PDB file of C-alpha atoms in Angstrom:
ATOM      1  CA  UNK A   8       0.000   0.000   0.000  1.00 94.00           C
ATOM      2  CA  UNK A   9       1.216   3.528  -0.819  1.00 96.00           C
ATOM      3  CA  UNK A  10       0.232   6.808   0.829  1.00 97.00           C
ATOM      4  CA  UNK A  11      -0.135  10.263  -0.725  1.00 97.00           C
ATOM      5  CA  UNK A  12      -0.611  13.831   0.466  1.00 97.00           C
ATOM      6  CA  UNK A  13      -2.324  16.491  -1.668  1.00 98.00           C
ATOM      7  CA  UNK A  14      -2.380  20.272  -1.327  1.00 98.00           C
ATOM      8  CA  UNK A  15      -5.720  21.385  -2.720  1.00 98.00           C
ATOM      9  CA  UNK A  16      -7.035  24.805  -3.761  1.00 98.00           C
ATOM     10  CA  UNK A  17     -10.640  25.442  -4.710  1.00 98.00           C
ATOM     11  CA  UNK A  18     -13.318  28.012  -5.385  1.00 98.00           C
ATOM     12  CA  UNK A  19     -16.130  26.798  -3.163  1.00 97.00           C
ATOM     13  CA  UNK A  20     -18.900  28.872  -4.747  1.00 97.00           C
ATOM     14  CA  UNK A  21     -20.514  26.062  -6.712  1.00 96.00           C
ATOM     15  CA  UNK A  22     -20.032  23.301  -4.129  1.00 97.00           C
ATOM     16  CA  UNK A  23     -21.915  22.170  -1.033  1.00 97.00           C
ATOM     17  CA  UNK A  24     -18.787  22.269   1.081  1.00 96.00           C
ATOM     18  CA  UNK A  25     -15.890  19.842   1.462  1.00 97.00           C
ATOM     19  CA  UNK A  26     -17.609  16.770   2.886  1.00 95.00           C
ATOM     20  CA  UNK A  27     -19.054  14.192   0.507  1.00 93.00           C
ATOM     21  CA  UNK A  28     -22.868  14.250   0.232  1.00 93.00           C
ATOM     22  CA  UNK A  29     -25.260  12.160  -1.825  1.00 89.00           C
ATOM     23  CA  UNK A  30     -26.633  13.925  -4.918  1.00 90.00           C
ATOM     24  CA  UNK A  31     -24.786  17.182  -4.173  1.00 95.00           C
ATOM     25  CA  UNK A  32     -21.460  18.364  -5.617  1.00 96.00           C
ATOM     26  CA  UNK A  33     -18.725  18.617  -2.984  1.00 98.00           C
ATOM     27  CA  UNK A  34     -14.953  19.042  -3.123  1.00 98.00           C
ATOM     28  CA  UNK A  35     -14.231  15.695  -1.476  1.00 98.00           C
ATOM     29  CA  UNK A  36     -16.764  13.950  -3.695  1.00 97.00           C
ATOM     30  CA  UNK A  37     -15.323  15.365  -6.918  1.00 97.00           C
ATOM     31  CA  UNK A  38     -11.761  14.328  -6.018  1.00 98.00           C
ATOM     32  CA  UNK A  39     -12.790  10.851  -4.868  1.00 97.00           C
ATOM     33  CA  UNK A  40     -14.674  10.278  -8.120  1.00 97.00           C
ATOM     34  CA  UNK A  41     -11.577  11.141 -10.149  1.00 98.00           C
ATOM     35  CA  UNK A  42      -9.223   9.115  -7.932  1.00 98.00           C
ATOM     36  CA  UNK A  43     -11.428   6.045  -8.374  1.00 97.00           C
ATOM     37  CA  UNK A  44     -11.407   6.528 -12.149  1.00 97.00           C
ATOM     38  CA  UNK A  45      -7.616   6.811 -12.145  1.00 96.00           C
ATOM     39  CA  UNK A  46      -6.893   3.877  -9.829  1.00 96.00           C
ATOM     40  CA  UNK A  47      -9.886   1.652 -10.581  1.00 94.00           C
ATOM     41  CA  UNK A  48     -10.074   1.144  -6.828  1.00 93.00           C
ATOM     42  CA  UNK A  49     -12.265   2.176  -3.891  1.00 94.00           C
ATOM     43  CA  UNK A  50     -10.089   5.104  -2.792  1.00 95.00           C
ATOM     44  CA  UNK A  51     -11.035   7.187   0.268  1.00 96.00           C
ATOM     45  CA  UNK A  52      -9.867  10.781   0.732  1.00 97.00           C
ATOM     46  CA  UNK A  53      -9.365  12.446   4.122  1.00 96.00           C
ATOM     47  CA  UNK A  54      -9.239  16.220   4.571  1.00 96.00           C
ATOM     48  CA  UNK A  55      -7.607  18.424   7.197  1.00 95.00           C
ATOM     49  CA  UNK A  56     -10.847  20.331   7.720  1.00 93.00           C
ATOM     50  CA  UNK A  57     -14.459  20.453   6.553  1.00 93.00           C
ATOM     51  CA  UNK A  58     -15.068  23.771   4.857  1.00 95.00           C
ATOM     52  CA  UNK A  59     -18.731  24.757   4.529  1.00 95.00           C
ATOM     53  CA  UNK A  60     -20.715  25.436   1.365  1.00 96.00           C
ATOM     54  CA  UNK A  61     -19.332  28.472  -0.450  1.00 97.00           C
ATOM     55  CA  UNK A  62     -16.049  28.584   1.502  1.00 98.00           C
ATOM     56  CA  UNK A  63     -12.788  28.568  -0.472  1.00 98.00           C
ATOM     57  CA  UNK A  64      -9.308  27.130   0.100  1.00 98.00           C
ATOM     58  CA  UNK A  65      -5.775  27.853  -0.997  1.00 98.00           C
ATOM     59  CA  UNK A  66      -4.081  25.156   1.077  1.00 97.00           C
ATOM     60  CA  UNK A  67      -6.500  22.397   2.073  1.00 98.00           C
ATOM     61  CA  UNK A  68      -4.671  19.129   2.764  1.00 97.00           C
ATOM     62  CA  UNK A  69      -5.939  15.755   1.591  1.00 97.00           C
ATOM     63  CA  UNK A  70      -4.558  12.232   2.017  1.00 97.00           C
ATOM     64  CA  UNK A  71      -5.342   8.851   0.488  1.00 97.00           C
ATOM     65  CA  UNK A  72      -3.848   5.400   0.129  1.00 96.00           C
ATOM     66  CA  UNK A  73      -3.754   3.193  -2.921  1.00 97.00           C
ATOM     67  CA  UNK A  74      -2.047   0.212  -4.518  1.00 95.00           C
ATOM     68  CA  UNK A  75      -1.616   2.161  -7.762  1.00 96.00           C
ATOM     69  CA  UNK A  76       1.893   2.381  -9.212  1.00 96.00           C
ATOM     70  CA  UNK A  77       1.416   5.999 -10.345  1.00 97.00           C
ATOM     71  CA  UNK A  78       3.882   8.565  -8.997  1.00 97.00           C
ATOM     72  CA  UNK A  79       2.832  11.652  -7.052  1.00 98.00           C
ATOM     73  CA  UNK A  80       3.497  13.810 -10.116  1.00 98.00           C
ATOM     74  CA  UNK A  81       1.360  11.542 -12.283  1.00 98.00           C
ATOM     75  CA  UNK A  82      -1.489  11.733  -9.775  1.00 98.00           C
ATOM     76  CA  UNK A  83      -1.267  15.530  -9.767  1.00 98.00           C
ATOM     77  CA  UNK A  84      -1.342  15.780 -13.558  1.00 98.00           C
ATOM     78  CA  UNK A  85      -4.177  13.261 -13.928  1.00 98.00           C
ATOM     79  CA  UNK A  86      -6.304  14.885 -11.228  1.00 98.00           C
ATOM     80  CA  UNK A  87      -5.892  18.369 -12.688  1.00 98.00           C
ATOM     81  CA  UNK A  88      -6.735  17.050 -16.159  1.00 98.00           C
ATOM     82  CA  UNK A  89     -10.010  15.501 -14.976  1.00 98.00           C
ATOM     83  CA  UNK A  90     -11.205  17.757 -12.149  1.00 98.00           C
ATOM     84  CA  UNK A  91     -13.273  20.891 -12.835  1.00 98.00           C
ATOM     85  CA  UNK A  92     -11.096  24.023 -13.135  1.00 98.00           C
ATOM     86  CA  UNK A  93     -12.488  25.294  -9.825  1.00 98.00           C
ATOM     87  CA  UNK A  94     -10.512  22.551  -8.035  1.00 98.00           C
ATOM     88  CA  UNK A  95      -6.730  22.350  -8.444  1.00 98.00           C
ATOM     89  CA  UNK A  96      -4.148  20.006  -6.968  1.00 98.00           C
ATOM     90  CA  UNK A  97      -1.353  22.437  -6.114  1.00 98.00           C
ATOM     91  CA  UNK A  98       1.080  19.701  -5.079  1.00 98.00           C
ATOM     92  CA  UNK A  99       1.205  15.945  -4.524  1.00 98.00           C
ATOM     93  CA  UNK A 100       3.697  13.968  -2.460  1.00 97.00           C
ATOM     94  CA  UNK A 101       4.158  10.349  -1.426  1.00 97.00           C
ATOM     95  CA  UNK A 102       4.285  10.065   2.360  1.00 95.00           C
ATOM     96  CA  UNK A 103       4.637   7.444   5.070  1.00 94.00           C
ATOM     97  CA  UNK A 104       1.772   5.328   6.459  1.00 93.00           C
ATOM     98  CA  UNK A 105       1.479   7.413   9.630  1.00 92.00           C
ATOM     99  CA  UNK A 106       0.339  10.514   7.751  1.00 94.00           C
ATOM    100  CA  UNK A 107      -3.354  11.405   7.841  1.00 92.00           C
ATOM    101  CA  UNK A 108      -4.579  14.799   6.649  1.00 93.00           C
ATOM    102  CA  UNK A 109      -6.920  15.196   9.610  1.00 90.00           C
ATOM    103  CA  UNK A 110      -4.869  13.782  12.472  1.00 90.00           C
ATOM    104  CA  UNK A 111      -1.508  15.146  11.273  1.00 91.00           C
ATOM    105  CA  UNK A 112      -2.797  18.732  11.193  1.00 91.00           C
ATOM    106  CA  UNK A 113      -1.680  20.813  14.174  1.00 93.00           C
ATOM    107  CA  UNK A 114      -2.966  24.198  13.065  1.00 95.00           C
ATOM    108  CA  UNK A 115      -4.995  26.029  10.426  1.00 97.00           C
ATOM    109  CA  UNK A 116      -5.041  29.574   9.105  1.00 98.00           C
ATOM    110  CA  UNK A 117      -8.283  31.138   7.881  1.00 98.00           C
ATOM    111  CA  UNK A 118      -8.820  34.524   6.257  1.00 98.00           C
ATOM    112  CA  UNK A 119     -12.008  36.547   5.859  1.00 98.00           C
ATOM    113  CA  UNK A 120     -12.171  39.487   3.440  1.00 98.00           C
ATOM    114  CA  UNK A 121     -14.473  42.502   3.780  1.00 98.00           C
ATOM    115  CA  UNK A 122     -14.643  44.828   0.774  1.00 97.00           C
ATOM    116  CA  UNK A 123     -15.051  48.416   1.952  1.00 96.00           C
ATOM    117  CA  UNK A 124     -15.289  50.259  -1.380  1.00 95.00           C
ATOM    118  CA  UNK A 125     -18.581  51.470  -2.873  1.00 95.00           C
ATOM    119  CA  UNK A 126     -18.572  49.047  -5.804  1.00 96.00           C
ATOM    120  CA  UNK A 127     -17.186  45.497  -5.762  1.00 96.00           C
ATOM    121  CA  UNK A 128     -15.127  44.682  -8.877  1.00 95.00           C
ATOM    122  CA  UNK A 129     -16.789  41.759 -10.708  1.00 96.00           C
ATOM    123  CA  UNK A 130     -13.669  39.590 -10.385  1.00 95.00           C
ATOM    124  CA  UNK A 131     -13.834  39.860  -6.571  1.00 96.00           C
ATOM    125  CA  UNK A 132     -17.499  39.403  -5.672  1.00 95.00           C
ATOM    126  CA  UNK A 133     -17.181  35.630  -5.188  1.00 96.00           C
ATOM    127  CA  UNK A 134     -14.441  36.089  -2.564  1.00 98.00           C
ATOM    128  CA  UNK A 135     -15.471  39.034  -0.375  1.00 98.00           C
ATOM    129  CA  UNK A 136     -18.324  40.305   1.754  1.00 98.00           C
ATOM    130  CA  UNK A 137     -19.289  43.783   0.579  1.00 98.00           C
ATOM    131  CA  UNK A 138     -19.660  46.154   3.536  1.00 97.00           C
ATOM    132  CA  UNK A 139     -19.245  49.826   2.484  1.00 96.00           C
ATOM    133  CA  UNK A 140     -20.895  51.283   5.594  1.00 97.00           C
ATOM    134  CA  UNK A 141     -19.124  53.106   8.481  1.00 96.00           C
ATOM    135  CA  UNK A 142     -17.153  50.952  10.925  1.00 97.00           C
ATOM    136  CA  UNK A 143     -14.946  51.716  13.922  1.00 98.00           C
ATOM    137  CA  UNK A 144     -11.970  49.731  12.678  1.00 97.00           C
ATOM    138  CA  UNK A 145      -9.804  50.529  15.703  1.00 97.00           C
ATOM    139  CA  UNK A 146     -12.426  48.996  17.998  1.00 98.00           C
ATOM    140  CA  UNK A 147     -12.613  45.959  15.720  1.00 98.00           C
ATOM    141  CA  UNK A 148      -8.842  45.517  15.867  1.00 98.00           C
ATOM    142  CA  UNK A 149      -8.936  45.736  19.656  1.00 98.00           C
ATOM    143  CA  UNK A 150     -11.708  43.131  19.750  1.00 98.00           C
ATOM    144  CA  UNK A 151      -9.869  40.741  17.422  1.00 98.00           C
ATOM    145  CA  UNK A 152      -6.958  40.616  19.879  1.00 97.00           C
ATOM    146  CA  UNK A 153      -9.389  39.316  22.546  1.00 98.00           C
ATOM    147  CA  UNK A 154      -9.783  36.074  20.574  1.00 98.00           C
ATOM    148  CA  UNK A 155      -6.175  34.996  21.181  1.00 98.00           C
ATOM    149  CA  UNK A 156      -5.640  32.289  23.788  1.00 97.00           C
ATOM    150  CA  UNK A 157      -7.572  29.297  25.128  1.00 97.00           C
ATOM    151  CA  UNK A 158     -11.277  30.150  25.473  1.00 97.00           C
ATOM    152  CA  UNK A 159     -14.697  28.563  25.436  1.00 97.00           C
ATOM    153  CA  UNK A 160     -16.105  29.542  22.018  1.00 97.00           C
ATOM    154  CA  UNK A 161     -19.641  28.226  22.576  1.00 95.00           C
ATOM    155  CA  UNK A 162     -21.016  31.709  21.812  1.00 96.00           C
ATOM    156  CA  UNK A 163     -19.209  31.643  18.462  1.00 96.00           C
ATOM    157  CA  UNK A 164     -20.277  28.229  17.173  1.00 92.00           C
ATOM    158  CA  UNK A 165     -23.286  26.846  15.365  1.00 87.00           C
ATOM    159  CA  UNK A 166     -25.229  23.907  16.737  1.00 73.00           C
ATOM    160  CA  UNK A 167     -24.251  20.472  15.484  1.00 59.00           C
ATOM    161  CA  UNK A 168     -27.953  19.861  14.828  1.00 54.00           C
ATOM    162  CA  UNK A 169     -28.197  17.472  17.771  1.00 48.00           C
ATOM    163  CA  UNK A 170     -28.863  18.593  21.347  1.00 52.00           C
ATOM    164  CA  UNK A 171     -27.132  15.475  22.642  1.00 53.00           C
ATOM    165  CA  UNK A 172     -24.003  16.102  20.553  1.00 51.00           C
ATOM    166  CA  UNK A 173     -24.015  19.777  21.571  1.00 56.00           C
ATOM    167  CA  UNK A 174     -23.917  18.761  25.251  1.00 61.00           C
ATOM    168  CA  UNK A 175     -21.100  16.254  24.760  1.00 66.00           C
ATOM    169  CA  UNK A 176     -18.767  18.265  22.510  1.00 77.00           C
ATOM    170  CA  UNK A 177     -16.010  20.466  23.894  1.00 92.00           C
ATOM    171  CA  UNK A 178     -16.249  24.071  22.739  1.00 95.00           C
ATOM    172  CA  UNK A 179     -12.862  25.105  24.103  1.00 96.00           C
ATOM    173  CA  UNK A 180     -10.400  26.088  21.396  1.00 97.00           C
ATOM    174  CA  UNK A 181      -6.951  27.715  21.357  1.00 97.00           C
ATOM    175  CA  UNK A 182      -6.347  30.644  19.026  1.00 97.00           C
ATOM    176  CA  UNK A 183      -2.663  31.307  18.371  1.00 97.00           C
ATOM    177  CA  UNK A 184      -3.049  34.621  16.538  1.00 98.00           C
ATOM    178  CA  UNK A 185      -5.814  36.914  15.246  1.00 98.00           C
ATOM    179  CA  UNK A 186      -5.491  40.239  13.478  1.00 97.00           C
ATOM    180  CA  UNK A 187      -7.539  42.657  11.410  1.00 98.00           C
ATOM    181  CA  UNK A 188      -5.657  44.746   8.844  1.00 97.00           C
ATOM    182  CA  UNK A 189      -6.311  46.910   5.823  1.00 94.00           C
ATOM    183  CA  UNK A 190      -5.168  45.377   2.560  1.00 87.00           C
ATOM    184  CA  UNK A 191      -2.284  46.928   0.608  1.00 78.00           C
ATOM    185  CA  UNK A 192      -4.718  48.644  -1.770  1.00 81.00           C
ATOM    186  CA  UNK A 193      -6.814  49.956   1.106  1.00 87.00           C
ATOM    187  CA  UNK A 194     -10.169  48.693  -0.196  1.00 94.00           C
ATOM    188  CA  UNK A 195     -10.329  45.538   1.924  1.00 96.00           C
ATOM    189  CA  UNK A 196     -10.419  44.800   5.627  1.00 97.00           C
ATOM    190  CA  UNK A 197      -8.897  41.358   6.186  1.00 97.00           C
ATOM    191  CA  UNK A 198      -9.322  39.212   9.299  1.00 98.00           C
ATOM    192  CA  UNK A 199      -6.747  36.433   9.666  1.00 98.00           C
ATOM    193  CA  UNK A 200      -6.944  33.837  12.433  1.00 98.00           C
ATOM    194  CA  UNK A 201      -4.659  30.936  13.278  1.00 98.00           C
ATOM    195  CA  UNK A 202      -5.611  28.132  15.631  1.00 96.00           C
ATOM    196  CA  UNK A 203      -5.364  24.441  16.366  1.00 92.00           C
ATOM    197  CA  UNK A 204      -8.929  23.715  15.259  1.00 93.00           C
ATOM    198  CA  UNK A 205     -12.254  25.503  14.817  1.00 95.00           C
ATOM    199  CA  UNK A 206     -15.901  24.842  15.568  1.00 95.00           C
ATOM    200  CA  UNK A 207     -18.559  24.929  12.869  1.00 93.00           C
ATOM    201  CA  UNK A 208     -19.166  28.517  11.664  1.00 96.00           C
ATOM    202  CA  UNK A 209     -16.750  29.751  14.342  1.00 97.00           C
ATOM    203  CA  UNK A 210     -14.699  32.078  12.132  1.00 98.00           C
ATOM    204  CA  UNK A 211     -17.801  33.472  10.457  1.00 98.00           C
ATOM    205  CA  UNK A 212     -19.378  34.178  13.875  1.00 97.00           C
ATOM    206  CA  UNK A 213     -16.160  35.833  15.015  1.00 98.00           C
ATOM    207  CA  UNK A 214     -16.270  38.143  11.981  1.00 98.00           C
ATOM    208  CA  UNK A 215     -19.953  38.878  12.563  1.00 98.00           C
ATOM    209  CA  UNK A 216     -19.128  39.814  16.141  1.00 98.00           C
ATOM    210  CA  UNK A 217     -16.313  42.089  14.963  1.00 98.00           C
ATOM    211  CA  UNK A 218     -18.801  43.801  12.635  1.00 98.00           C
ATOM    212  CA  UNK A 219     -21.136  44.380  15.591  1.00 98.00           C
ATOM    213  CA  UNK A 220     -18.190  45.942  17.438  1.00 98.00           C
ATOM    214  CA  UNK A 221     -17.480  48.138  14.417  1.00 98.00           C
ATOM    215  CA  UNK A 222     -21.126  49.194  14.278  1.00 98.00           C
ATOM    216  CA  UNK A 223     -21.131  50.080  17.985  1.00 97.00           C
ATOM    217  CA  UNK A 224     -23.499  47.314  19.032  1.00 97.00           C
ATOM    218  CA  UNK A 225     -20.768  45.660  21.101  1.00 97.00           C
ATOM    219  CA  UNK A 226     -17.568  46.818  22.797  1.00 97.00           C
ATOM    220  CA  UNK A 227     -14.182  45.051  22.573  1.00 98.00           C
ATOM    221  CA  UNK A 228     -14.474  44.128  26.257  1.00 96.00           C
ATOM    222  CA  UNK A 229     -17.749  42.305  25.506  1.00 97.00           C
ATOM    223  CA  UNK A 230     -15.757  39.455  23.968  1.00 97.00           C
ATOM    224  CA  UNK A 231     -14.834  38.219  27.458  1.00 97.00           C
ATOM    225  CA  UNK A 232     -18.488  38.423  28.495  1.00 97.00           C
ATOM    226  CA  UNK A 233     -19.508  36.332  25.481  1.00 97.00           C
ATOM    227  CA  UNK A 234     -17.095  33.580  26.540  1.00 97.00           C
ATOM    228  CA  UNK A 235     -18.841  33.436  29.908  1.00 97.00           C
ATOM    229  CA  UNK A 236     -22.387  33.539  28.495  1.00 96.00           C
ATOM    230  CA  UNK A 237     -21.882  30.522  26.175  1.00 95.00           C
ATOM    231  CA  UNK A 238     -24.901  31.743  24.202  1.00 94.00           C
ATOM    232  CA  UNK A 239     -24.544  32.037  20.422  1.00 93.00           C
ATOM    233  CA  UNK A 240     -27.626  34.318  20.252  1.00 94.00           C
ATOM    234  CA  UNK A 241     -25.640  37.040  22.070  1.00 95.00           C
ATOM    235  CA  UNK A 242     -22.727  37.194  19.630  1.00 96.00           C
ATOM    236  CA  UNK A 243     -22.771  38.734  16.176  1.00 96.00           C
ATOM    237  CA  UNK A 244     -24.403  37.179  13.103  1.00 96.00           C
ATOM    238  CA  UNK A 245     -22.868  34.392  11.032  1.00 96.00           C
ATOM    239  CA  UNK A 246     -21.499  36.262   8.018  1.00 97.00           C
ATOM    240  CA  UNK A 247     -21.887  34.784   4.497  1.00 97.00           C
ATOM    241  CA  UNK A 248     -19.399  32.104   3.421  1.00 97.00           C
ATOM    242  CA  UNK A 249     -17.893  33.667   0.300  1.00 97.00           C
ATOM    243  CA  UNK A 250     -15.442  35.897   2.193  1.00 98.00           C
ATOM    244  CA  UNK A 251     -13.853  32.939   4.002  1.00 98.00           C
ATOM    245  CA  UNK A 252     -10.813  31.011   2.795  1.00 98.00           C
ATOM    246  CA  UNK A 253      -8.735  28.234   4.371  1.00 98.00           C
ATOM    247  CA  UNK A 254      -5.287  29.664   3.657  1.00 98.00           C
ATOM    248  CA  UNK A 255      -3.077  26.843   4.899  1.00 97.00           C
ATOM    249  CA  UNK A 256      -2.723  23.866   7.221  1.00 96.00           C
ATOM    250  CA  UNK A 257       0.217  23.392   9.573  1.00 95.00           C
ATOM    251  CA  UNK A 258       1.371  19.788   9.779  1.00 92.00           C
ATOM    252  CA  UNK A 259       3.451  17.646  12.064  1.00 79.00           C
ATOM    253  CA  UNK A 260       7.001  17.538  10.772  1.00 66.00           C
ATOM    254  CA  UNK A 261       7.687  13.777  10.740  1.00 53.00           C
ATOM    255  CA  UNK A 262       5.479  12.468   7.974  1.00 53.00           C
ATOM    256  CA  UNK A 263       7.886  12.187   5.035  1.00 53.00           C
ATOM    257  CA  UNK A 264       9.161   8.873   3.699  1.00 48.00           C
TER     258      UNK A 264
END
């Protein structure tokens, strides 16, 4: 058996998220279909994270195992030839049997883009949330710093859809870094967050909360209060998915052959 790692980039606009679903196009489903055509085997693909419908990626990590004799380079070329152009295999590498895209990930970086200009250029609308209205950006920057550290993010997470699962899951997460900056051109406000792992809709709720801070509905110091409340109805709204991108995944070092 041989083991492979993929770095995957995709435009998530036309897909129902990463995770395979019956009768709906997903990133994982598209890649698995092509891998099975290439190998003529029942290949399974694991991902480092499950991006939601409409969310994009520059550096998603995937892993699979196969008895195929194809090289990593041949897999990359074949996948890119057969996948839709909205999904690209940026790199492929043969790895050892201990590597798993999900369990070998020790950190992820996400980025959310807010377009602040009056008119969104047509080549950007799929990748930004348009918000041209007044915001207190200094207050938003102060609030973003409050996300760093180990906290209970129950107020910033969507329900799993099951009350029983909601009670059993841990909502504590560690955020290594979080910052809000103006883009080089000045038209975008970009929130970048780095952490070990994230709850469902967590980054989008964090951005919605920052927007409420910018609008004056919340203060930066309210972030600490939201941790204590553990009530997602008290935080900001879940912003739309198109502004969110999984930038990269940080991996354990010892996975090479």
